[in-house]
Amino acid sequence: MLATLIELQRLKRLERTGWTLRGLPNGTESVASHSFGVCVTAMMLADEVKARGLEVNCERVLRMALLHDWAETRVGDMPKTATGYFGADARRSAETSAFADIVAGVGSAESHYRELYKDYEERASFEARLVKAADVIDLLVQAYALERSGARGLDEFWQVAQQPDFKLPQVADQVVNEVLQSLLRARSKIE
């Protein structure tokens, strides 16, 4: 377990490459910072969905949000553009292998972590799709914060908000779209 904990410390220093490739300075956002944002967003989305009467496994949501980017300790934060060169299958295979190696020494929870990761990657459950929505929302919240601070050239990140389809049940879809619409309205007011 200790080796995994030590290895995951790398996420605190690993840069999110999407920002760097757009000319933003190092230190703009780490993978660990992003993971924190995804966890907070996923928790809030799950709580709101639950308040509106849809059952959701909040523990599963939070666990999935916490581990969804662990593979990046070994393969790095590959930007979307890299997928065009490596191919989605090669990227997915590398990340899945890296994740399996990372959790190999955690003890009795290894199979549970692998199952959560597989679910997230395949978007097999409602919880996995909600975490993916949280992942996108956190990205857009960060883009919004950067644009408010003067960053430009981030329009491509916002394309996902135009017609999102996370394949969520109606109640959850409504909650996610309300947040996305709020973000788009806030962005439109940036001068």
Coordinates of C-alpha atoms in Angstrom, one line a residue:
M1 CA 0.0 0.0 0.0
L2 CA 2.8 2.4 0.9
A3 CA 4.4 2.2 -2.6
T4 CA 1.0 3.2 -4.2
L5 CA 0.5 6.1 -1.8
I6 CA 4.0 7.3 -2.5
E7 CA 3.5 6.9 -6.3
L8 CA 0.2 8.8 -6.2
Q9 CA 2.1 11.8 -4.7
R10 CA 3.3 12.5 -8.3
L11 CA -0.2 13.7 -9.2
K12 CA 0.4 16.7 -7.0
R13 CA 3.2 17.8 -9.3
L14 CA 2.0 16.5 -12.7
E15 CA 0.8 19.3 -14.9
R16 CA -2.4 19.2 -16.8
T17 CA -1.0 19.4 -20.3
G18 CA -4.0 20.9 -22.0
W19 CA -3.3 24.3 -20.3
T20 CA 0.4 24.1 -21.0
L21 CA -0.1 23.4 -24.7
R22 CA -2.2 26.5 -24.9
G23 CA 0.6 28.7 -23.5
L24 CA -0.5 28.9 -19.9
P25 CA 2.4 28.7 -17.4
N26 CA 3.5 25.7 -15.5
G27 CA 1.6 25.5 -12.2
T28 CA -1.8 26.4 -13.8
E29 CA -3.3 23.1 -12.6
S30 CA -2.0 19.7 -11.4
V31 CA -3.7 16.4 -12.0
A32 CA -4.3 16.2 -8.2
S33 CA -6.0 19.7 -8.3
H34 CA -8.2 18.5 -11.1
S35 CA -9.0 15.3 -9.2
F36 CA -10.0 17.3 -6.2
G37 CA -12.3 19.5 -8.4
V38 CA -13.9 16.4 -9.9
C39 CA -14.6 14.9 -6.4
V40 CA -16.2 18.1 -5.2
T41 CA -18.3 18.4 -8.4
A42 CA -19.3 14.8 -8.3
M43 CA -20.3 15.0 -4.7
M44 CA -22.5 18.1 -5.3
L45 CA -24.0 16.6 -8.5
A46 CA -24.8 13.3 -6.6
D47 CA -26.3 15.2 -3.7
E48 CA -28.6 17.3 -5.9
V49 CA -29.6 14.3 -8.0
K50 CA -30.5 12.4 -4.7
A51 CA -32.4 15.5 -3.4
R52 CA -34.5 15.3 -6.6
G53 CA -35.4 11.7 -5.9
L54 CA -33.0 9.7 -8.0
E55 CA -31.0 7.0 -6.1
V56 CA -27.3 7.3 -6.5
N57 CA -24.5 5.5 -4.7
C58 CA -22.5 8.5 -3.4
E59 CA -19.7 6.4 -2.0
R60 CA -19.1 4.8 -5.4
V61 CA -19.2 8.2 -7.1
L62 CA -16.6 9.6 -4.8
R63 CA -14.3 6.5 -5.0
M64 CA -14.5 6.6 -8.8
A65 CA -13.8 10.3 -8.9
L66 CA -10.8 9.9 -6.6
L67 CA -9.1 7.2 -8.7
H68 CA -10.2 8.1 -12.3
D69 CA -6.8 9.7 -13.1
W70 CA -4.4 7.5 -11.1
A71 CA -3.0 5.9 -14.3
E72 CA -1.5 9.3 -15.2
T73 CA 1.2 8.7 -12.6
R74 CA 2.7 6.3 -15.1
V75 CA 1.6 7.5 -18.5
G76 CA 1.3 11.2 -17.9
D77 CA -1.6 13.5 -18.7
M78 CA -2.0 12.9 -22.4
P79 CA -3.9 15.7 -24.1
K80 CA -6.7 14.9 -26.5
T81 CA -4.5 15.7 -29.4
A82 CA -2.2 12.7 -28.5
T83 CA -5.1 10.3 -29.0
G84 CA -5.1 11.3 -32.7
Y85 CA -1.5 10.0 -32.9
F86 CA -1.6 7.0 -30.7
G87 CA -5.2 6.0 -31.2
A88 CA -7.9 5.7 -28.6
D89 CA -7.4 2.0 -28.2
A90 CA -3.7 2.3 -27.6
R91 CA -4.2 5.1 -25.1
R92 CA -6.9 3.2 -23.2
S93 CA -4.8 0.0 -23.1
A94 CA -1.8 1.9 -21.8
E95 CA -3.9 3.6 -19.1
T96 CA -5.6 0.4 -18.1
S97 CA -2.3 -1.4 -17.8
A98 CA -0.7 1.5 -15.8
F99 CA -3.7 1.5 -13.4
A100 CA -3.5 -2.2 -12.9
D101 CA 0.2 -1.9 -12.0
I102 CA -0.4 1.0 -9.7
V103 CA -3.0 -0.8 -7.6
A104 CA -1.2 -4.2 -7.7
G105 CA 0.2 -3.6 -4.2
V106 CA -2.7 -2.1 -2.4
G107 CA -3.9 -5.3 -0.8
S108 CA -7.5 -6.6 -0.5
A109 CA -9.0 -3.5 -2.2
E110 CA -7.1 -4.1 -5.5
S111 CA -9.9 -5.9 -7.3
H112 CA -12.5 -3.3 -6.1
Y113 CA -10.3 -0.4 -7.4
R114 CA -9.8 -2.2 -10.7
E115 CA -13.6 -2.7 -11.0
L116 CA -14.3 0.9 -10.3
Y117 CA -11.7 2.0 -12.9
K118 CA -13.1 -0.3 -15.5
D119 CA -16.7 0.9 -14.8
Y120 CA -15.5 4.6 -15.2
E121 CA -13.6 3.9 -18.4
E122 CA -16.5 2.0 -19.9
R123 CA -19.2 4.4 -18.4
A124 CA -21.0 1.2 -17.5
S125 CA -23.0 2.6 -14.6
F126 CA -25.0 5.7 -13.9
E127 CA -22.4 6.6 -11.3
A128 CA -19.6 6.4 -13.8
R129 CA -21.4 8.6 -16.3
L130 CA -22.1 11.1 -13.5
V131 CA -18.4 11.2 -12.6
K132 CA -17.6 11.8 -16.3
A133 CA -20.0 14.7 -16.2
A134 CA -18.2 16.0 -13.1
D135 CA -14.9 15.6 -14.9
V136 CA -16.1 17.8 -17.8
I137 CA -17.7 20.3 -15.5
D138 CA -14.5 20.7 -13.5
L139 CA -12.5 21.2 -16.7
L140 CA -15.0 24.0 -17.7
V141 CA -14.9 25.6 -14.3
Q142 CA -11.1 25.8 -14.6
A143 CA -11.4 27.2 -18.1
Y144 CA -13.8 29.8 -16.9
A145 CA -11.5 30.8 -14.0
L146 CA -8.6 31.1 -16.4
E147 CA -10.6 33.2 -18.8
R148 CA -11.8 35.5 -16.0
S149 CA -8.1 36.0 -15.2
G150 CA -7.4 37.0 -18.8
A151 CA -6.5 33.7 -20.6
R152 CA -7.6 33.4 -24.2
G153 CA -7.7 30.7 -26.8
L154 CA -9.6 28.2 -24.7
D155 CA -12.8 28.0 -26.9
E156 CA -12.2 24.4 -27.9
F157 CA -12.7 23.3 -24.3
W158 CA -16.2 24.7 -24.3
Q159 CA -17.4 22.7 -27.3
V160 CA -18.3 19.8 -25.0
A161 CA -20.9 22.1 -23.3
Q162 CA -22.8 22.7 -26.5
Q163 CA -24.6 19.4 -26.9
P164 CA -23.5 17.1 -24.0
D165 CA -24.7 13.6 -23.9
F166 CA -23.5 11.7 -20.8
K167 CA -26.4 9.2 -21.2
L168 CA -27.8 10.1 -17.8
P169 CA -31.3 9.5 -16.5
Q170 CA -33.5 12.5 -17.0
V171 CA -33.2 14.0 -13.5
A172 CA -29.4 13.7 -13.5
D173 CA -29.2 15.1 -17.1
Q174 CA -31.3 18.1 -16.0
V175 CA -29.0 18.8 -13.0
V176 CA -25.8 18.5 -15.2
N177 CA -27.3 20.7 -17.9
E178 CA -28.3 23.3 -15.3
V179 CA -24.7 23.6 -14.2
L180 CA -23.4 23.7 -17.8
Q181 CA -25.9 26.4 -18.7
S182 CA -24.9 28.4 -15.6
L183 CA -21.3 28.1 -16.7
L184 CA -22.1 29.2 -20.2
R185 CA -24.1 32.2 -18.9
A186 CA -21.2 33.2 -16.6
R187 CA -18.7 32.9 -19.4
S188 CA -20.8 35.1 -21.7
K189 CA -20.4 37.9 -19.1
I190 CA -16.6 37.9 -19.1
E191 CA -15.4 41.2 -20.6

